[in-house]
Coordinates of C-alpha atoms in Angstrom, one line a residue:
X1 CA 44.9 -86.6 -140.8
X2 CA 41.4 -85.2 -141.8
X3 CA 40.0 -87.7 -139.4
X4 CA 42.1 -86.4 -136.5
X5 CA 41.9 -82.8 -137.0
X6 CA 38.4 -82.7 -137.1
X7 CA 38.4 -84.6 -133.8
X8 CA 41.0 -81.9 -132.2
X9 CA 38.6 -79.1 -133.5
X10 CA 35.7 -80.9 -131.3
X11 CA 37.2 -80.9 -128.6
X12 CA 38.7 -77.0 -129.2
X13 CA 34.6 -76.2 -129.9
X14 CA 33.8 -77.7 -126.3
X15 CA 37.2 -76.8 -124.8
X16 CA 38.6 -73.7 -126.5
X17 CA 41.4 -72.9 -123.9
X18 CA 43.3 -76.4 -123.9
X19 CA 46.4 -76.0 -124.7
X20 CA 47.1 -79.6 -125.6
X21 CA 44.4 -79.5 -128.2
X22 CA 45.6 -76.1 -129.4
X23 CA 49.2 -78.0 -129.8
X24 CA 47.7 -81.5 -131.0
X25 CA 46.3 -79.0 -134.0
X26 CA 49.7 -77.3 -134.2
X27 CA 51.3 -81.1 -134.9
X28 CA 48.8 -82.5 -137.7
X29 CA 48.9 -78.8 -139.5
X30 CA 52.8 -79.5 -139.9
X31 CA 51.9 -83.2 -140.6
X32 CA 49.8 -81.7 -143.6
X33 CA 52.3 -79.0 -144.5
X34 CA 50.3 -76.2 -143.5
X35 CA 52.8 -73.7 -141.8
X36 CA 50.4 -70.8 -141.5
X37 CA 47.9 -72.9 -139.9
X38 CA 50.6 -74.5 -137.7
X39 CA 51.8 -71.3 -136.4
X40 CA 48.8 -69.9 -135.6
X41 CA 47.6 -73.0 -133.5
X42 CA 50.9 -73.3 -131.8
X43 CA 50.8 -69.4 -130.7
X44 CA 47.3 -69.8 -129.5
X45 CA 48.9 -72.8 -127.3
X46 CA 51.7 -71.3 -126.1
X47 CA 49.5 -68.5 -125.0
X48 CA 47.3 -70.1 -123.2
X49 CA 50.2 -72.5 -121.3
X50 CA 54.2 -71.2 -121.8
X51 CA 55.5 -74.1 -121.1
X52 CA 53.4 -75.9 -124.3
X53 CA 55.4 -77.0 -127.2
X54 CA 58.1 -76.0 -130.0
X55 CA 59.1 -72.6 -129.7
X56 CA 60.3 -73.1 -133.2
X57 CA 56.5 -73.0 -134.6
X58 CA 55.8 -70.2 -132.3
X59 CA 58.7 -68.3 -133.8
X60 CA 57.7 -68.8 -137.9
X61 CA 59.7 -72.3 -138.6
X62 CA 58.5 -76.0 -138.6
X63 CA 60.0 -79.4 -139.6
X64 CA 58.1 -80.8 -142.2
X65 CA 57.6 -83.8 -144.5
X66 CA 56.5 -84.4 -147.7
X67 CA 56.1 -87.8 -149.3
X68 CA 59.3 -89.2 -148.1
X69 CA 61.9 -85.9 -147.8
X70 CA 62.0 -83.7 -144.9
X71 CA 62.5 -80.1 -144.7
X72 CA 62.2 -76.9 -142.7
X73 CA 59.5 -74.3 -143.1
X74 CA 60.9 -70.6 -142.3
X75 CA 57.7 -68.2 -142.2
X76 CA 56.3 -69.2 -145.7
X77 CA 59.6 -70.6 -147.0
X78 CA 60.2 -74.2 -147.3
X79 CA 63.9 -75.3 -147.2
X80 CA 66.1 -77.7 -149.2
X81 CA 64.4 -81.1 -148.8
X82 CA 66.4 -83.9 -147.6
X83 CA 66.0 -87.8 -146.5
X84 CA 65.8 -86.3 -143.2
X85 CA 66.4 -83.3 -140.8
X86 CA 66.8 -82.9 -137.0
X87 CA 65.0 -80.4 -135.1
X88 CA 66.1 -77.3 -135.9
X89 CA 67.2 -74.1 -133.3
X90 CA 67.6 -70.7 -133.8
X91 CA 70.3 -68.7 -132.7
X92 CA 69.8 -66.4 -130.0
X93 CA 69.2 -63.0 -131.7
X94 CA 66.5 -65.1 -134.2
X95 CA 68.7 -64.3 -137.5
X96 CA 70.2 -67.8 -138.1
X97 CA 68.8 -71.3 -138.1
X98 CA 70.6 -74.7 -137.7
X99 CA 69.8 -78.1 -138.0
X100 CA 70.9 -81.6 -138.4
X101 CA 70.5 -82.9 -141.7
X102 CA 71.4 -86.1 -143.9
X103 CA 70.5 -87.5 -147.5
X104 CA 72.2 -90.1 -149.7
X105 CA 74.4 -91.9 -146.9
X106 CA 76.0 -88.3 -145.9
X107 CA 75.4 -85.7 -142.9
X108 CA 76.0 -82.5 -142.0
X109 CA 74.7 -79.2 -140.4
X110 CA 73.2 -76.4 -142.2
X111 CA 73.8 -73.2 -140.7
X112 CA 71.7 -70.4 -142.2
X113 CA 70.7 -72.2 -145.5
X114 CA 74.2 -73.3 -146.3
X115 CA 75.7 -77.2 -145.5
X116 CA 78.8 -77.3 -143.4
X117 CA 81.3 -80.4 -143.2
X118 CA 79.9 -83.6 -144.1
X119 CA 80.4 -86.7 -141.5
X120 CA 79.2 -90.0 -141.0
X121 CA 76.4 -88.7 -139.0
X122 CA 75.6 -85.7 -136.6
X123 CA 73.6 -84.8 -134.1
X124 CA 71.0 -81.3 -133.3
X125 CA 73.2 -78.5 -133.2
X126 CA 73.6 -76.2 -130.4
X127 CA 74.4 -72.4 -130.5
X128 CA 76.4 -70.2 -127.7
X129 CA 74.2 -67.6 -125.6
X130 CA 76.0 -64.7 -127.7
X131 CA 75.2 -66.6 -130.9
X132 CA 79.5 -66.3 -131.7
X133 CA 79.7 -70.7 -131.2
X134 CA 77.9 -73.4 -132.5
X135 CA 78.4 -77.0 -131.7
X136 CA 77.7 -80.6 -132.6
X137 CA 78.3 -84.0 -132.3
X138 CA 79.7 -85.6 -135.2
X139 CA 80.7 -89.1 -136.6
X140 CA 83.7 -90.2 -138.3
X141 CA 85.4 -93.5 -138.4
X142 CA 83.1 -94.6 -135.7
X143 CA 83.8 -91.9 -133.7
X144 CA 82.4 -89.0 -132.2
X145 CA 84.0 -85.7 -131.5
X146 CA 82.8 -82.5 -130.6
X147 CA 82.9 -79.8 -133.4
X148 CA 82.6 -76.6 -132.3
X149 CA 82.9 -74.0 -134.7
X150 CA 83.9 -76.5 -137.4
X151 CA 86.6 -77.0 -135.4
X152 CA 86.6 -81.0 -134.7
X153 CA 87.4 -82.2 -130.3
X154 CA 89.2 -85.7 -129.4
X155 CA 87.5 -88.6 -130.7
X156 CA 84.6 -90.6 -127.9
X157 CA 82.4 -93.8 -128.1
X158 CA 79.8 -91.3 -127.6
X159 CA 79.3 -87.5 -127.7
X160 CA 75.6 -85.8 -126.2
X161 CA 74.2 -82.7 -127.1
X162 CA 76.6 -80.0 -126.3
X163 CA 75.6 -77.8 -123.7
X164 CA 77.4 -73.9 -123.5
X165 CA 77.8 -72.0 -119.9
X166 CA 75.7 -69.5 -118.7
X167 CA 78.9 -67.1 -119.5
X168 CA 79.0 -69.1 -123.0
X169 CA 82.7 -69.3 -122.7
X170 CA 82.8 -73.3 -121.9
X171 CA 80.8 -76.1 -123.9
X172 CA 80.6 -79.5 -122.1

C-alpha cells in the first residue's frame, strides 16, 4: 500500500486536479485504516468532479478492514468489527447509519449501532426518502423476502435491492 500511494501522490504532484487520483488516494487511506486521511482525499475528489466516488467518505464514514474483520469508521469512530460488512448508507437526514453485516455463519442489519433480526443472509439496506422505512433483502430457508421495517414480504428465489418511490409510500 506504501508502494501505491506514493505512486498516486506522483501523479497528484504533476496532476493535482484529478479526481481519479484524489479518489485512488481516498481508497488505499481506508485500505490502511486512515479515516482522516480518507476523508479528506475523498472531499478534495468530490470537489473537483460530483459525480466521483462514495458519498459515505465524503460525509465522515468508511468501510474498513483490519487483518481479517471488517468494520465501519463514523468520523473518528470505528464500529463493532465483524467477518464482514456491506456498504453502508445513511439515512436521509444523516442521523442514522445502516449496513449489512455477518460473522460466525449469522447476518443481519445494524441500524444505528444496534443488530436487528438475524437471517441466513441479507443484502445492503435501503432507507425511505423521509427516513420513516428501511428495507432489505433477507434469507431464510433458502428464501428471500422483503423485510421492510422488520416486517418480513412473501418468500422469492431472489429479492434485489429494494428501491422506495419518489413519494416513499411504495418499495418495489
Amino acid at each position: 500500500l506504501d508502494e501505491a500511494l506514493a505512486a498516486v501522490d506522483t501523479i497528484l504532484k504533476e496532476m493535482p486536479v484529478n479526481s481519479r487520483a484524489c479518489g485512488l488516494r481516498a481508497e488505499i487511506l481506508l485500505a490502511r485504516n486512515d479515516a482522516d486521511g480518507a476523508v479528506a482525499a475523498a472531499t478534495t475528489a468530490w470537489g473537483l468532479d460530483p459525480t466521483w466516488g462514495d458519498p459515505l467518505i465524503v460525509r465522515g464514514a468508511a468501510h474498513a478492514k483490519r487483518g481479517d474483520k471488517e468494520f465501519v469508521v463514523i468520523g473518528d469512530a470505528p464500529q463493532e468489527e465483524f467477518a464482514g460488512v456491506e456498504r453502508p448508507v445513511f439515512s436521509p437526514d444523516g442521523k442514522t447509519m445502516a449496513y449489512a453485516a455477518w460473522t460466525g455463519g449469522e447476518s443481519f442489519i445494524v441500524l444505528g449501532g444496534k443488530k436487528l433480526a438475524k437471517h441466513a443472509g441479507v443484502k445492503s439496506p435501503v432507507f425511505s426518502p423521509d427516513g420513516k422505512r428501511l428495507a432489505y433483502p433477507a434469507l431464510e430457508k433458502g428464501y428471500w423476502r422483503l423485510i421492510e421495517n422488520e416486517k418480513e414480504g412473501e418468500a422469492f428465489t431472489d429479492v434485489s435491492s429494494p428501491i422506495f418511490s419518489p413519494d416513499g409510500k411504495t418499495v418495489a
